[in-house]
Each structure stands twice: as C-alpha cells, then as structure tokens.
Coordinates of C-alpha atoms and ligand atoms in Angstrom, one line a residue:
X81 CA 80.1 107.1 102.1
X82 CA 77.3 106.8 98.9
X83 CA 79.5 107.2 96.4
X84 CA 77.2 109.3 93.5
X85 CA 75.8 112.1 96.2
X86 CA 78.6 112.1 99.0
X87 CA 76.3 110.8 101.5
X88 CA 77.3 109.8 104.7
X89 CA 74.7 106.5 105.0
X90 CA 76.5 104.7 108.2
X91 CA 79.6 103.5 110.0
X92 CA 81.4 100.4 110.2
X93 CA 81.9 99.3 114.4
X94 CA 85.8 98.6 115.0
X95 CA 87.2 97.3 117.9
X96 CA 90.3 99.0 119.9
X97 CA 91.7 98.1 123.0
X98 CA 92.6 101.4 125.8
X99 CA 95.2 99.3 127.9
X100 CA 95.7 101.1 131.2
X101 CA 99.5 100.6 130.9
X102 CA 100.4 99.6 127.0
X103 CA 97.9 102.2 125.4
X104 CA 95.4 101.0 122.5
X105 CA 96.1 97.6 121.8
X106 CA 95.0 97.4 117.8
X107 CA 92.9 94.5 116.8
X108 CA 95.4 92.5 115.1
X109 CA 97.0 91.8 118.4
X110 CA 94.2 90.5 120.3
X111 CA 91.6 89.3 118.2
X112 CA 93.1 86.1 117.6
X113 CA 94.2 85.4 121.2
X114 CA 90.5 85.5 121.4
X115 CA 89.7 83.7 118.7
X116 CA 92.0 80.9 120.3
X117 CA 90.0 81.0 123.7
X118 CA 86.6 81.4 122.4
X119 CA 86.5 84.6 124.2
X120 CA 85.5 86.0 120.4
X121 CA 81.7 85.1 121.0
X122 CA 81.1 86.8 124.7
X123 CA 83.3 89.8 123.3
X124 CA 81.3 90.0 119.2
X125 CA 78.0 89.6 121.8
X126 CA 79.2 93.0 123.4
X127 CA 80.3 94.2 120.1
X128 CA 76.8 94.2 118.6
X129 CA 75.0 95.5 121.7
X130 CA 77.4 98.5 122.6
X131 CA 77.1 99.0 118.1
X132 CA 73.1 98.9 118.8
X133 CA 72.9 101.3 121.8
X134 CA 75.1 103.6 120.0
X135 CA 72.9 103.7 116.5
X136 CA 69.9 103.9 118.6
X137 CA 71.0 107.5 120.4
X138 CA 72.2 108.4 117.3
X139 CA 69.5 107.8 115.5
X140 CA 67.2 110.1 117.9
X141 CA 69.1 113.1 117.1
X142 CA 69.9 112.2 113.1
X143 CA 68.8 110.8 109.8
X144 CA 66.7 107.6 110.9
X145 CA 68.5 106.1 108.0
X146 CA 72.0 105.9 109.5
X147 CA 73.6 102.2 109.4
X148 CA 75.9 100.3 111.4
X149 CA 77.7 97.7 110.2
X150 CA 79.4 95.0 112.7
X151 CA 82.0 92.2 112.0
X152 CA 81.0 88.4 113.2
X153 CA 83.4 85.8 113.6
X154 CA 83.7 82.7 112.0
X155 CA 82.8 80.9 115.5
X156 CA 80.0 83.7 116.0
X157 CA 78.8 82.5 113.0
X158 CA 78.2 78.8 113.5
X159 CA 77.0 79.2 117.2
X160 CA 73.4 77.2 117.3
X161 CA 72.1 80.2 119.4
X162 CA 73.8 83.5 117.0
X163 CA 70.0 84.4 115.6
X164 CA 68.7 83.9 119.1
X165 CA 71.0 86.8 120.4
X166 CA 70.7 89.2 117.9
X167 CA 67.0 88.5 118.4
X168 CA 67.4 89.5 121.8
X169 CA 69.7 92.9 121.2
X170 CA 67.8 94.1 119.1
X171 CA 64.8 93.7 121.2
X172 CA 66.8 95.1 124.0
X173 CA 68.2 98.2 122.0
X174 CA 64.9 98.5 120.2
X175 CA 67.2 99.5 117.0
X176 CA 65.0 98.4 113.5
X177 CA 67.0 95.6 112.1
X178 CA 66.9 97.1 108.8
X179 CA 69.4 99.5 110.2
X180 CA 72.0 96.8 110.9
X181 CA 74.7 95.2 108.7
X182 CA 76.4 91.9 109.7
X183 CA 80.0 91.1 107.8
X184 CA 81.5 87.8 107.7
X185 CA 84.0 86.6 105.3
X186 CA 83.9 84.2 102.2
X187 CA 85.4 81.5 103.9
X188 CA 83.3 81.4 106.9
X189 CA 79.8 81.1 104.3
X190 CA 82.0 78.5 102.1
X191 CA 83.2 76.3 104.9
X192 CA 79.6 76.3 107.0
X193 CA 77.2 73.4 106.4
X194 CA 74.5 74.8 108.0
X195 CA 75.7 79.1 106.3
X196 CA 72.2 79.0 104.2
X197 CA 70.3 77.6 106.7
X198 CA 72.0 80.7 109.2
X199 CA 71.8 83.7 107.0
X200 CA 67.6 82.4 105.6
X201 CA 66.9 83.0 109.3
X202 CA 69.5 86.3 109.2
X203 CA 67.3 87.5 106.3
X204 CA 63.8 86.7 108.3
X205 CA 65.0 88.8 111.3
X206 CA 65.6 91.5 108.8
X207 CA 68.9 91.8 109.2
X208 CA 71.2 92.6 106.4
X209 CA 74.2 90.8 105.5
X210 CA 77.4 91.9 103.7
X211 CA 80.5 89.6 102.1
X212 CA 83.6 91.2 103.6
X213 CA 87.2 91.3 102.0
X214 CA 85.7 90.4 98.6
X215 CA 87.9 88.4 96.0
X216 CA 91.0 87.9 98.3
X217 CA 89.3 84.7 100.4
X218 CA 87.8 81.4 98.5
X219 CA 84.1 81.9 96.7
X220 CA 82.7 79.2 94.6
X221 CA 80.8 81.5 92.2
X222 CA 78.5 78.1 91.4
X223 CA 77.1 78.7 95.4
X224 CA 77.8 82.7 96.2
X225 CA 74.0 83.0 94.2
X226 CA 72.2 80.8 96.4
X227 CA 73.5 82.6 99.7
X228 CA 71.0 85.1 100.9
X229 CA 73.8 88.5 100.7
X230 CA 73.2 92.0 100.7
X231 CA 76.4 93.6 99.7
X232 CA 80.0 92.4 98.5
X233 CA 82.1 94.9 100.3
X234 CA 85.2 94.6 97.9
X235 CA 88.8 94.0 99.6
X236 CA 91.0 97.2 100.0
X237 CA 93.7 95.7 97.8
X238 CA 91.9 96.3 95.0
X239 CA 91.3 99.8 95.3
X240 CA 94.9 100.6 96.8
X241 CA 95.6 99.1 93.1
X242 CA 94.0 101.7 91.1
X243 CA 96.8 103.1 89.0
X244 CA 99.2 100.9 90.6
X245 CA 98.9 97.8 88.4
X246 CA 96.9 96.8 85.5
X247 CA 94.1 94.6 86.1
X248 CA 92.4 96.5 89.4
X249 CA 89.7 98.3 87.4
X250 CA 88.7 95.6 84.9
X251 CA 88.7 93.0 88.5
X252 CA 86.2 96.1 90.4
X253 CA 84.6 96.3 87.2
X254 CA 83.3 92.5 87.0
X255 CA 82.3 92.2 90.5
X256 CA 80.3 95.6 90.7
X257 CA 78.3 93.4 87.7
X258 CA 78.3 90.5 89.5
X259 CA 76.8 92.3 92.3
X260 CA 74.4 94.0 90.7
X261 CA 73.1 91.1 88.2
X262 CA 72.6 88.8 92.3
X263 CA 71.3 92.6 93.2
X264 CA 73.6 93.0 95.5
X265 CA 75.1 96.0 96.4
X266 CA 79.2 97.4 96.5
X267 CA 81.1 98.7 98.9
X268 CA 84.7 99.8 98.1
X269 CA 86.9 99.3 101.1
X270 CA 90.0 101.5 101.5
X271 CA 89.6 104.2 99.6
X272 CA 91.9 107.0 100.2
X273 CA 92.9 109.3 97.0
X274 CA 90.5 111.4 95.0
X275 CA 91.6 109.7 91.5
X276 CA 90.5 106.2 93.4
X277 CA 87.3 108.2 94.2
X278 CA 87.0 109.2 90.7
X279 CA 87.3 105.7 89.1
X280 CA 85.0 104.3 91.5
X281 CA 82.3 106.3 90.7
X282 CA 82.7 105.8 87.2
X283 CA 82.3 102.5 87.8
X284 CA 79.2 102.6 89.8
X285 CA 80.2 101.1 92.7
X286 CA 77.5 101.9 95.4
X287 CA 79.2 103.0 98.3
X288 CA 83.0 103.3 99.5
X289 CA 84.3 104.2 102.4
X290 CA 88.3 104.7 104.1
X291 CA 90.6 107.4 105.1
X292 CA 89.7 109.7 102.2
X293 CA 86.4 110.2 104.0
X294 CA 87.1 109.8 107.5
X295 CA 89.6 107.8 110.0
X296 CA 88.3 105.4 112.3
X297 CA 86.7 108.3 115.0
X298 CA 86.2 107.4 119.1
X299 CA 82.0 107.6 119.5
X300 CA 82.3 110.8 120.5
X301 CA 84.0 112.3 117.2
X302 CA 81.6 110.3 115.6
X303 CA 78.9 111.9 117.2
X304 CA 80.3 115.5 116.4
X305 CA 80.3 114.2 112.5
X306 CA 76.3 113.4 112.6
X307 CA 75.7 116.7 114.0
X308 CA 78.0 118.7 111.2
X309 CA 76.3 116.2 109.1
X310 CA 72.3 116.7 110.3
X311 CA 72.7 120.3 111.0
Ligands
LIG279 MN1 84.8 94.5 108.2

C-alpha cells in the first residue's frame, strides 16, 4: 500500500502448500528441503509464471498499474539462464516487465560475483529489483550504491520494534534517507498497527505491507479485494 494515499499498488506472491493429508504446509517447512534438493529452481519458475499470469488477468479488469512481487532464491539468482527464463515467462504471459518486481536478499548480491551483471541484465529487461529483509543481513554500504536496485524492503523486526524498544524509528529513518538519496523506494514489511502506520508516514516511507492492510489471501480473495477497490 502507498502509505501517503492508502492506495493498493500491488501484491507479493507467497507460497503455501495444500497437502492432501497434512493440510496447509507453510514455506518454512518445505522451502529448506526444496533448496537442498535443487527443486527450488523449477518451483521458483513455476511460481514466477503463475504470478505473472495471475497479474495479467487482474490487470485486465483493474488498474493497469497493479504490480506483483516475487521472491527469488539464491540458487535461482545464480542460474546462468535466469534472464532468458524471465524473459520467456514475460513474453509467454504478456506481462509488462515494469509490473514485475523480484525480491532478493542482501547476502545474495554480496556473495555472488556476477551479481552486478545479473542485476544490470534485469534492469535492461525492465524488471524491478527489491532487497528483501533489509537491515538484517550483511550489506556493504560501499557496494550497495553500485548495484542497480529499485527498492529496499525494511525488515519487519524494525517495524515491530516501533514504540517497544529504542532506536527502531531512528534506524528506519536512516534507511529511508539512504534509500531516497540513492534513488530507491522504501517498503516496510510487517505493518500491523495504526501506531506503526502513523510513524512510518511521518518518516516518509513510500510503501508498506502487513496484517494491518491484509492477511495473506488466496487468489480468489485477492481478486475480490481488487474488484472492491476498482468499483
Ligand atoms: Mn519477500
């Protein structure tokens, strides 16, 4: 949600597994296994394809400006055919590249030798790139400004600490200033209370996501929300 206007600007695609006998399985259970086995790569492309296809459908009956954000795993990010795969998915689904945002973590770009080249190729493709959980990993500020990054997503721990422990507002303020000076937008994760929202607005954070706005929704419920907004 855009914090100053309250306008819904997009969604983040989150993975859940409806298991036939175990019921709902959360990613914390199956993602580590998928990472270990390498299955994360085909699963990742499947998610990307499904998310792009879904957004295309939604854009047809709602605002064209609606965006979708998809998390990339480290393994996926270092696949040599990453750019080709994304390009193919965009062409196949007909989604405009600027509607897609890919989320990566600090460690992924700091540890990958060819990260700059990959990020430049993504930018050439027209896709946006966000750094997820920013502030909790290892980031070299000396290198951060060399990377073509569009958005910093401030980790939820700083937001949940607002009004609870000292220093969180100051850290958020510093990240917002840093991001804006470097020409990046800021999304705050894990916004749950009106107090947090009001503080984040004062700090001029651009966007927010979290339970205050909506719990995770399945695609039908998300569709109902989009319809209610565009009526
Ligand atoms: Mn994310």
